[in-house]
Amino acid sequence: MSCRGVQKLLQGAGSGPAGWTRTPATYCCCRFRSGPSRARSGPGTGSGPGSGSGSINVFNREMKRRQKNWAAVLKDGHQYDYLREEVGSRVADRVYDIARTFPLALDMGGGKCYIAEHLSKQALKLGRRSEIPTRSVVADEEFLPFRENSFHLVVSSLSLHWINDLPRALSEQIHRVLKPDGVFVGAMAGGDTLYELRCSLQLAQMEREGGFSPHVSPYTAVTDLGNLLGRARFNMLTVDVDDVQVHYPGIMELMTDLQGMGESNCAWNRRSMLQRDTMLAAAAVYKEMYGNPDGSVPATFQILHMIGWKPHESQAKPARRGSATVSFRDLAKVSRTGGADRS
């Protein structure tokens, strides 16, 4: 694809906020880094640029951008990549399970291209070209600067859980930029992620301070994810859950690694500091409630995987209601008949 051809995917130069860089992508994948947010500058509810009326503004997107930028320039930043590497490999496996090729793909919130690296390794094992060319476009995941019907595939790994308006991001961003019969393959932290840390901090803060405030980000429940994808007009949905458990020497090592990943809490209602005695109490509670015999503590990351297809007339459709020729009441008879034949 020519440089001019990919430039057509980008919207007009005047459509984005000041400070965005628009590097033309001439390759198969586009890598996203978190860019300046156009979300509202304060907490609460209400309307904002690109937001539906009454949408909740949970996260400080500008703070999340600073956290990710800080983590990206750490000299030893590679030692904090283990979770993104693991989840990126699982997303890549799901892409390879789809029996088709994707001439142009978008990696939304791609960071260091964890998904593309694992796709390259899979291609090398199969004797195919082992490198996926990648270009980077700095943008905000909530405001994709691409035209409608641009990509055959959109992937995302551990980025969507920091989006304020997830229903809108799925419908008006990801669904919009996909071509008809294109597929979205994503993974996000959700549900019970870091429940050990959350419970330990809450119990310690209640005991030492007489109350608690949230120190762990809220996450989307798996029971809501299928409804969100359906409302975004995706077809042939697949949702499944992976529990990834990592063991740490203690609570401080866990929180240090979260900071190194750029995954620190950025909710508007967070408390900026924890008292020293509260942290010591939380460490003791963590070890007492969840500690392993060897002295380490587990941290659970619940990863929600999702696959959804943009509708197209060539896709399989459910049969007309009432057109079945066999009743479920006859299944027991079929089973008994089959057993008799085998005997």
mmCIF file of C-alpha atoms in Angstrom:
data_model
loop_
_atom_site.group_PDB
_atom_site.id
_atom_site.type_symbol
_atom_site.label_atom_id
_atom_site.label_comp_id
_atom_site.label_asym_id
_atom_site.label_seq_id
_atom_site.Cartn_x
_atom_site.Cartn_y
_atom_site.Cartn_z
ATOM 1 C CA MET A 1 0.000 0.000 0.000
ATOM 2 C CA SER A 2 1.364 3.405 -0.915
ATOM 3 C CA CYS A 3 2.010 6.157 1.602
ATOM 4 C CA ARG A 4 -0.714 8.229 -0.022
ATOM 5 C CA GLY A 5 -3.125 5.317 0.239
ATOM 6 C CA VAL A 6 -2.662 5.001 3.979
ATOM 7 C CA GLN A 7 -2.789 8.769 4.450
ATOM 8 C CA LYS A 8 -6.364 8.592 3.182
ATOM 9 C CA LEU A 9 -7.211 6.560 6.272
ATOM 10 C CA LEU A 10 -6.459 9.553 8.455
ATOM 11 C CA GLN A 11 -9.037 12.257 8.868
ATOM 12 C CA GLY A 12 -8.386 15.861 7.932
ATOM 13 C CA ALA A 13 -5.452 17.576 9.623
ATOM 14 C CA GLY A 14 -7.736 19.985 11.436
ATOM 15 C CA SER A 15 -9.844 17.313 13.144
ATOM 16 C CA GLY A 16 -7.480 16.513 16.031
ATOM 17 C CA PRO A 17 -6.288 18.534 19.009
ATOM 18 C CA ALA A 18 -3.050 20.498 18.990
ATOM 19 C CA GLY A 19 -0.028 18.375 19.824
ATOM 20 C CA TRP A 20 -1.016 15.252 17.877
ATOM 21 C CA THR A 21 1.524 13.880 15.416
ATOM 22 C CA ARG A 22 0.141 12.252 12.300
ATOM 23 C CA THR A 23 2.800 9.874 10.968
ATOM 24 C CA PRO A 24 1.575 8.168 7.783
ATOM 25 C CA ALA A 25 1.493 4.379 8.264
ATOM 26 C CA THR A 26 2.651 2.433 5.226
ATOM 27 C CA TYR A 27 2.632 -1.029 6.797
ATOM 28 C CA CYS A 28 0.226 -3.693 7.999
ATOM 29 C CA CYS A 29 -0.117 -2.705 11.650
ATOM 30 C CA CYS A 30 -0.572 0.619 13.359
ATOM 31 C CA ARG A 31 0.790 0.951 16.877
ATOM 32 C CA PHE A 32 -0.897 3.395 19.208
ATOM 33 C CA ARG A 33 0.593 5.262 22.114
ATOM 34 C CA SER A 34 -1.613 7.222 24.463
ATOM 35 C CA GLY A 35 -1.872 10.792 23.248
ATOM 36 C CA PRO A 36 -3.388 14.025 24.584
ATOM 37 C CA SER A 37 -6.899 13.381 25.769
ATOM 38 C CA ARG A 38 -9.862 15.436 24.662
ATOM 39 C CA ALA A 39 -11.951 14.243 27.585
ATOM 40 C CA ARG A 40 -13.208 16.664 30.194
ATOM 41 C CA SER A 41 -10.648 18.118 32.545
ATOM 42 C CA GLY A 42 -12.433 17.294 35.776
ATOM 43 C CA PRO A 43 -14.465 14.591 37.487
ATOM 44 C CA GLY A 44 -18.204 14.113 37.392
ATOM 45 C CA THR A 45 -20.790 13.600 34.712
ATOM 46 C CA GLY A 46 -22.034 15.581 31.810
ATOM 47 C CA SER A 47 -21.341 16.209 28.165
ATOM 48 C CA GLY A 48 -17.913 16.675 26.673
ATOM 49 C CA PRO A 49 -16.253 16.579 23.268
ATOM 50 C CA GLY A 50 -17.081 13.266 21.704
ATOM 51 C CA SER A 51 -18.950 12.061 24.773
ATOM 52 C CA GLY A 52 -22.557 11.067 25.029
ATOM 53 C CA SER A 53 -24.761 13.135 27.281
ATOM 54 C CA GLY A 54 -24.578 11.943 30.862
ATOM 55 C CA SER A 55 -21.529 9.694 30.335
ATOM 56 C CA ILE A 56 -19.417 9.136 33.442
ATOM 57 C CA ASN A 57 -15.890 10.497 33.506
ATOM 58 C CA VAL A 58 -14.139 7.972 35.762
ATOM 59 C CA PHE A 59 -10.477 8.254 34.758
ATOM 60 C CA ASN A 60 -8.104 11.180 34.466
ATOM 61 C CA ARG A 61 -6.830 10.455 30.969
ATOM 62 C CA GLU A 62 -4.144 13.124 31.136
ATOM 63 C CA MET A 63 -2.708 11.488 34.271
ATOM 64 C CA LYS A 64 -2.791 8.075 32.599
ATOM 65 C CA ARG A 65 -0.834 9.521 29.664
ATOM 66 C CA ARG A 66 1.807 10.858 32.070
ATOM 67 C CA GLN A 67 1.992 7.505 33.870
ATOM 68 C CA LYS A 68 2.535 5.629 30.610
ATOM 69 C CA ASN A 69 5.102 8.120 29.361
ATOM 70 C CA TRP A 70 7.006 7.834 32.656
ATOM 71 C CA ALA A 71 6.977 4.043 32.485
ATOM 72 C CA ALA A 72 8.072 4.045 28.823
ATOM 73 C CA VAL A 73 11.396 5.797 29.544
ATOM 74 C CA LEU A 74 12.475 3.632 32.506
ATOM 75 C CA LYS A 75 15.962 2.199 31.919
ATOM 76 C CA ASP A 76 14.870 -1.163 33.307
ATOM 77 C CA GLY A 77 11.381 -0.947 31.853
ATOM 78 C CA HIS A 78 11.677 -4.336 30.119
ATOM 79 C CA GLN A 79 11.420 -6.135 33.467
ATOM 80 C CA TYR A 80 7.839 -4.900 33.851
ATOM 81 C CA ASP A 81 6.677 -6.230 30.464
ATOM 82 C CA TYR A 82 5.894 -9.777 31.602
ATOM 83 C CA LEU A 83 2.116 -9.337 31.892
ATOM 84 C CA ARG A 84 1.750 -7.479 28.584
ATOM 85 C CA GLU A 85 3.942 -10.094 26.897
ATOM 86 C CA GLU A 86 1.763 -12.923 28.201
ATOM 87 C CA VAL A 87 -1.558 -11.303 27.301
ATOM 88 C CA GLY A 88 -0.184 -10.171 23.924
ATOM 89 C CA SER A 89 0.732 -13.782 23.118
ATOM 90 C CA ARG A 90 -2.786 -14.950 23.987
ATOM 91 C CA VAL A 91 -4.354 -12.299 21.759
ATOM 92 C CA ALA A 92 -1.975 -13.312 18.937
ATOM 93 C CA ASP A 93 -3.047 -16.955 19.349
ATOM 94 C CA ARG A 94 -6.672 -15.926 18.889
ATOM 95 C CA VAL A 95 -5.802 -13.975 15.757
ATOM 96 C CA TYR A 96 -4.050 -17.047 14.320
ATOM 97 C CA ASP A 97 -7.132 -19.141 15.045
ATOM 98 C CA ILE A 98 -9.014 -17.067 12.445
ATOM 99 C CA ALA A 99 -8.450 -18.710 9.063
ATOM 100 C CA ARG A 100 -7.919 -15.635 6.921
ATOM 101 C CA THR A 101 -5.374 -12.928 6.153
ATOM 102 C CA PHE A 102 -5.620 -9.271 7.176
ATOM 103 C CA PRO A 103 -3.937 -6.840 4.747
ATOM 104 C CA LEU A 104 -4.261 -3.905 7.148
ATOM 105 C CA ALA A 105 -4.583 -4.156 10.925
ATOM 106 C CA LEU A 106 -4.775 -1.678 13.765
ATOM 107 C CA ASP A 107 -3.202 -2.364 17.172
ATOM 108 C CA MET A 108 -5.067 -0.030 19.498
ATOM 109 C CA GLY A 109 -2.929 1.013 22.463
ATOM 110 C CA GLY A 110 -0.119 -1.207 21.164
ATOM 111 C CA GLY A 111 2.742 0.123 23.289
ATOM 112 C CA LYS A 112 5.824 -1.914 22.349
ATOM 113 C CA CYS A 113 3.934 -4.041 19.806
ATOM 114 C CA TYR A 114 3.558 -7.106 22.016
ATOM 115 C CA ILE A 115 0.884 -8.602 19.746
ATOM 116 C CA ALA A 116 2.867 -8.025 16.547
ATOM 117 C CA GLU A 117 5.977 -9.615 18.070
ATOM 118 C CA HIS A 118 4.090 -12.791 18.906
ATOM 119 C CA LEU A 119 2.421 -12.857 15.486
ATOM 120 C CA SER A 120 5.915 -12.697 13.968
ATOM 121 C CA LYS A 121 7.076 -15.625 16.133
ATOM 122 C CA GLN A 122 4.046 -17.670 15.070
ATOM 123 C CA ALA A 123 4.728 -16.877 11.408
ATOM 124 C CA LEU A 124 8.358 -17.970 11.800
ATOM 125 C CA LYS A 125 7.252 -21.320 13.240
ATOM 126 C CA LEU A 126 5.003 -21.830 10.204
ATOM 127 C CA GLY A 127 7.791 -20.926 7.772
ATOM 128 C CA ARG A 128 6.261 -17.617 6.774
ATOM 129 C CA ARG A 129 7.701 -14.131 6.749
ATOM 130 C CA SER A 130 8.746 -13.472 10.336
ATOM 131 C CA GLU A 131 8.488 -9.692 10.595
ATOM 132 C CA ILE A 132 5.317 -7.594 10.612
ATOM 133 C CA PRO A 133 6.094 -4.020 9.504
ATOM 134 C CA THR A 134 4.690 -1.489 11.944
ATOM 135 C CA ARG A 135 4.211 2.258 12.043
ATOM 136 C CA SER A 136 3.193 4.339 15.035
ATOM 137 C CA VAL A 137 0.458 6.950 15.255
ATOM 138 C CA VAL A 138 0.206 8.949 18.479
ATOM 139 C CA ALA A 139 -3.473 9.246 19.347
ATOM 140 C CA ASP A 140 -6.047 8.815 22.076
ATOM 141 C CA GLU A 141 -7.887 5.487 22.053
ATOM 142 C CA GLU A 142 -11.149 7.343 22.657
ATOM 143 C CA PHE A 143 -10.756 9.408 19.446
ATOM 144 C CA LEU A 144 -9.308 7.284 16.636
ATOM 145 C CA PRO A 145 -8.138 9.546 13.769
ATOM 146 C CA PHE A 146 -9.077 7.093 11.000
ATOM 147 C CA ARG A 147 -11.806 7.047 8.415
ATOM 148 C CA GLU A 148 -14.746 4.673 8.431
ATOM 149 C CA ASN A 149 -14.225 1.155 7.016
ATOM 150 C CA SER A 150 -10.421 1.361 7.078
ATOM 151 C CA PHE A 151 -9.121 -1.853 8.691
ATOM 152 C CA HIS A 152 -9.655 -5.572 8.239
ATOM 153 C CA LEU A 153 -8.596 -6.296 11.819
ATOM 154 C CA VAL A 154 -8.478 -4.312 15.072
ATOM 155 C CA VAL A 155 -6.657 -5.745 18.078
ATOM 156 C CA SER A 156 -6.197 -4.334 21.563
ATOM 157 C CA SER A 157 -4.364 -5.691 24.602
ATOM 158 C CA LEU A 158 -4.634 -4.217 28.118
ATOM 159 C CA SER A 159 -5.707 -0.763 26.991
ATOM 160 C CA LEU A 160 -9.514 -0.646 27.011
ATOM 161 C CA HIS A 161 -9.887 -0.765 30.812
ATOM 162 C CA TRP A 162 -8.663 2.864 31.051
ATOM 163 C CA ILE A 163 -11.284 4.232 28.644
ATOM 164 C CA ASN A 164 -14.003 6.392 30.176
ATOM 165 C CA ASP A 165 -16.791 5.673 27.696
ATOM 166 C CA LEU A 166 -16.256 2.031 26.723
ATOM 167 C CA PRO A 167 -19.648 1.612 24.955
ATOM 168 C CA ARG A 168 -18.883 4.571 22.711
ATOM 169 C CA ALA A 169 -15.313 3.395 22.070
ATOM 170 C CA LEU A 170 -16.608 0.015 20.922
ATOM 171 C CA SER A 171 -19.395 1.365 18.716
ATOM 172 C CA GLU A 172 -18.225 4.741 17.385
ATOM 173 C CA GLN A 173 -14.485 4.054 17.247
ATOM 174 C CA ILE A 174 -13.595 0.373 16.809
ATOM 175 C CA HIS A 175 -16.771 -0.682 14.971
ATOM 176 C CA ARG A 176 -16.576 2.444 12.787
ATOM 177 C CA VAL A 177 -12.994 1.934 11.537
ATOM 178 C CA LEU A 178 -13.518 -1.774 10.776
ATOM 179 C CA LYS A 179 -14.451 -2.843 7.263
ATOM 180 C CA PRO A 180 -17.621 -4.925 6.870
ATOM 181 C CA ASP A 181 -16.803 -8.522 7.876
ATOM 182 C CA GLY A 182 -13.791 -7.187 9.771
ATOM 183 C CA VAL A 183 -13.009 -8.597 13.201
ATOM 184 C CA PHE A 184 -12.104 -7.100 16.559
ATOM 185 C CA VAL A 185 -9.938 -9.189 18.907
ATOM 186 C CA GLY A 186 -9.314 -7.606 22.297
ATOM 187 C CA ALA A 187 -8.201 -8.274 25.854
ATOM 188 C CA MET A 188 -8.715 -6.073 28.885
ATOM 189 C CA ALA A 189 -8.335 -6.300 32.638
ATOM 190 C CA GLY A 190 -11.691 -6.746 34.282
ATOM 191 C CA GLY A 191 -13.822 -8.143 37.027
ATOM 192 C CA ASP A 192 -11.773 -9.447 39.944
ATOM 193 C CA THR A 193 -8.393 -8.068 38.870
ATOM 194 C CA LEU A 194 -6.196 -7.330 41.913
ATOM 195 C CA TYR A 195 -8.975 -8.245 44.338
ATOM 196 C CA GLU A 196 -6.343 -9.289 46.908
ATOM 197 C CA LEU A 197 -4.747 -5.841 46.840
ATOM 198 C CA ARG A 198 -8.112 -4.088 46.944
ATOM 199 C CA CYS A 199 -9.362 -6.029 49.969
ATOM 200 C CA SER A 200 -6.086 -5.673 51.875
ATOM 201 C CA LEU A 201 -5.949 -1.901 51.397
ATOM 202 C CA GLN A 202 -9.590 -1.445 52.360
ATOM 203 C CA LEU A 203 -9.318 -3.523 55.539
ATOM 204 C CA ALA A 204 -6.092 -1.800 56.603
ATOM 205 C CA GLN A 205 -7.473 1.672 55.937
ATOM 206 C CA MET A 206 -10.676 0.974 57.851
ATOM 207 C CA GLU A 207 -8.688 -0.306 60.832
ATOM 208 C CA ARG A 208 -6.120 2.534 60.882
ATOM 209 C CA GLU A 209 -8.149 5.486 59.551
ATOM 210 C CA GLY A 210 -11.767 4.594 60.279
ATOM 211 C CA GLY A 211 -12.825 4.487 56.625
ATOM 212 C CA PHE A 212 -11.507 3.728 53.165
ATOM 213 C CA SER A 213 -11.203 5.264 49.728
ATOM 214 C CA PRO A 214 -10.616 3.373 46.442
ATOM 215 C CA HIS A 215 -6.966 2.679 45.590
ATOM 216 C CA VAL A 216 -7.553 0.127 42.829
ATOM 217 C CA SER A 217 -9.219 1.060 39.552
ATOM 218 C CA PRO A 218 -12.796 -0.114 38.889
ATOM 219 C CA TYR A 219 -13.039 -2.804 36.205
ATOM 220 C CA THR A 220 -15.717 -3.996 33.793
ATOM 221 C CA ALA A 221 -17.502 -7.202 34.825
ATOM 222 C CA VAL A 222 -17.442 -10.113 32.399
ATOM 223 C CA THR A 223 -21.251 -10.329 32.633
ATOM 224 C CA ASP A 224 -21.498 -6.858 31.074
ATOM 225 C CA LEU A 225 -18.989 -7.330 28.267
ATOM 226 C CA GLY A 226 -21.210 -9.375 25.945
ATOM 227 C CA ASN A 227 -24.004 -6.805 26.289
ATOM 228 C CA LEU A 228 -21.581 -3.982 25.467
ATOM 229 C CA LEU A 229 -20.371 -5.748 22.318
ATOM 230 C CA GLY A 230 -23.954 -6.479 21.262
ATOM 231 C CA ARG A 231 -24.972 -2.846 21.764
ATOM 232 C CA ALA A 232 -21.969 -1.865 19.626
ATOM 233 C CA ARG A 233 -23.521 -3.936 16.771
ATOM 234 C CA PHE A 234 -20.892 -6.716 16.685
ATOM 235 C CA ASN A 235 -21.937 -10.167 15.474
ATOM 236 C CA MET A 236 -20.755 -13.720 16.276
ATOM 237 C CA LEU A 237 -19.488 -12.742 19.702
ATOM 238 C CA THR A 238 -16.997 -14.729 21.767
ATOM 239 C CA VAL A 239 -16.164 -13.770 25.363
ATOM 240 C CA ASP A 240 -13.938 -15.792 27.673
ATOM 241 C CA VAL A 241 -11.898 -15.221 30.829
ATOM 242 C CA ASP A 242 -8.300 -16.006 31.761
ATOM 243 C CA ASP A 243 -7.009 -15.715 35.318
ATOM 244 C CA VAL A 244 -3.299 -14.866 35.320
ATOM 245 C CA GLN A 245 -1.771 -15.132 38.790
ATOM 246 C CA VAL A 246 1.641 -13.616 39.541
ATOM 247 C CA HIS A 247 3.515 -14.119 42.819
ATOM 248 C CA TYR A 248 5.441 -11.297 44.495
ATOM 249 C CA PRO A 249 7.646 -11.080 47.610
ATOM 250 C CA GLY A 250 5.194 -8.587 49.115
ATOM 251 C CA ILE A 251 2.725 -5.780 48.548
ATOM 252 C CA MET A 252 5.412 -3.156 47.906
ATOM 253 C CA GLU A 253 6.927 -5.171 45.062
ATOM 254 C CA LEU A 254 3.476 -5.560 43.524
ATOM 255 C CA MET A 255 2.762 -1.832 43.663
ATOM 256 C CA THR A 256 6.232 -1.043 42.271
ATOM 257 C CA ASP A 257 5.604 -3.335 39.304
ATOM 258 C CA LEU A 258 2.176 -1.792 38.666
ATOM 259 C CA GLN A 259 3.830 1.624 38.559
ATOM 260 C CA GLY A 260 6.509 0.307 36.188
ATOM 261 C CA MET A 261 3.795 -1.059 33.891
ATOM 262 C CA GLY A 262 2.049 2.328 33.820
ATOM 263 C CA GLU A 263 -0.938 0.664 35.489
ATOM 264 C CA SER A 264 -1.245 2.831 38.599
ATOM 265 C CA ASN A 265 -4.728 4.021 39.507
ATOM 266 C CA CYS A 266 -5.804 7.221 37.729
ATOM 267 C CA ALA A 267 -9.442 7.462 38.847
ATOM 268 C CA TRP A 268 -10.594 10.948 39.752
ATOM 269 C CA ASN A 269 -11.719 9.851 43.230
ATOM 270 C CA ARG A 270 -8.400 8.232 44.218
ATOM 271 C CA ARG A 271 -6.322 9.369 47.191
ATOM 272 C CA SER A 272 -2.879 10.531 46.145
ATOM 273 C CA MET A 273 -1.060 9.223 49.240
ATOM 274 C CA LEU A 274 -1.308 6.339 51.691
ATOM 275 C CA GLN A 275 -0.161 6.715 55.288
ATOM 276 C CA ARG A 276 2.886 4.686 56.255
ATOM 277 C CA ASP A 277 1.176 2.761 59.035
ATOM 278 C CA THR A 278 -1.726 1.967 56.683
ATOM 279 C CA MET A 279 0.697 0.492 54.147
ATOM 280 C CA LEU A 280 2.379 -1.622 56.824
ATOM 281 C CA ALA A 281 -1.022 -2.861 58.001
ATOM 282 C CA ALA A 282 -2.063 -3.645 54.402
ATOM 283 C CA ALA A 283 1.134 -5.659 53.880
ATOM 284 C CA ALA A 284 0.389 -7.687 57.024
ATOM 285 C CA VAL A 285 -3.247 -8.257 56.017
ATOM 286 C CA TYR A 286 -2.175 -9.314 52.504
ATOM 287 C CA LYS A 287 0.224 -11.956 53.835
ATOM 288 C CA GLU A 288 -2.228 -13.179 56.458
ATOM 289 C CA MET A 289 -5.212 -13.531 54.119
ATOM 290 C CA TYR A 290 -3.592 -14.529 50.830
ATOM 291 C CA GLY A 291 0.057 -15.359 51.560
ATOM 292 C CA ASN A 292 1.710 -18.533 50.274
ATOM 293 C CA PRO A 293 3.668 -20.950 52.501
ATOM 294 C CA ASP A 294 6.952 -19.666 51.023
ATOM 295 C CA GLY A 295 6.181 -16.091 52.154
ATOM 296 C CA SER A 296 5.182 -14.727 48.737
ATOM 297 C CA VAL A 297 1.788 -13.195 47.935
ATOM 298 C CA PRO A 298 -0.344 -13.786 44.820
ATOM 299 C CA ALA A 299 -1.876 -11.095 42.623
ATOM 300 C CA THR A 300 -4.684 -12.118 40.277
ATOM 301 C CA PHE A 301 -5.189 -10.416 36.928
ATOM 302 C CA GLN A 302 -8.530 -11.394 35.396
ATOM 303 C CA ILE A 303 -8.201 -10.941 31.642
ATOM 304 C CA LEU A 304 -11.391 -10.623 29.595
ATOM 305 C CA HIS A 305 -10.943 -11.775 25.990
ATOM 306 C CA MET A 306 -13.439 -10.741 23.335
ATOM 307 C CA ILE A 307 -13.978 -11.358 19.626
ATOM 308 C CA GLY A 308 -16.636 -9.589 17.574
ATOM 309 C CA TRP A 309 -17.310 -9.257 13.847
ATOM 310 C CA LYS A 310 -18.671 -6.272 11.981
ATOM 311 C CA PRO A 311 -21.846 -7.395 10.165
ATOM 312 C CA HIS A 312 -21.717 -8.406 6.501
ATOM 313 C CA GLU A 313 -24.222 -10.154 4.246
ATOM 314 C CA SER A 314 -21.843 -13.092 3.689
ATOM 315 C CA GLN A 315 -21.820 -14.051 7.368
ATOM 316 C CA ALA A 316 -23.768 -17.042 8.647
ATOM 317 C CA LYS A 317 -27.191 -16.131 9.978
ATOM 318 C CA PRO A 318 -29.356 -17.948 12.525
ATOM 319 C CA ALA A 319 -32.129 -20.127 11.143
ATOM 320 C CA ARG A 320 -35.655 -18.755 11.065
ATOM 321 C CA ARG A 321 -37.502 -19.235 14.342
ATOM 322 C CA GLY A 322 -39.651 -22.371 14.208
ATOM 323 C CA SER A 323 -37.759 -23.952 11.282
ATOM 324 C CA ALA A 324 -36.151 -26.747 13.340
ATOM 325 C CA THR A 325 -37.051 -30.311 12.310
ATOM 326 C CA VAL A 326 -35.931 -32.034 15.542
ATOM 327 C CA SER A 327 -37.195 -31.290 19.027
ATOM 328 C CA PHE A 328 -34.932 -31.122 22.053
ATOM 329 C CA ARG A 329 -37.345 -33.607 23.671
ATOM 330 C CA ASP A 330 -36.099 -36.239 21.209
ATOM 331 C CA LEU A 331 -32.421 -35.919 22.214
ATOM 332 C CA ALA A 332 -32.791 -38.487 25.017
ATOM 333 C CA LYS A 333 -34.277 -41.003 22.562
ATOM 334 C CA VAL A 334 -31.431 -40.433 20.117
ATOM 335 C CA SER A 335 -28.892 -40.986 22.904
ATOM 336 C CA ARG A 336 -30.542 -44.237 24.015
ATOM 337 C CA THR A 337 -30.766 -45.482 20.422
ATOM 338 C CA GLY A 338 -27.094 -44.753 19.825
ATOM 339 C CA GLY A 339 -26.134 -46.666 22.991
ATOM 340 C CA ALA A 340 -28.211 -49.666 21.919
ATOM 341 C CA ASP A 341 -26.551 -49.728 18.487
ATOM 342 C CA ARG A 342 -23.073 -49.737 20.020
ATOM 343 C CA SER A 343 -23.968 -52.685 22.243
#
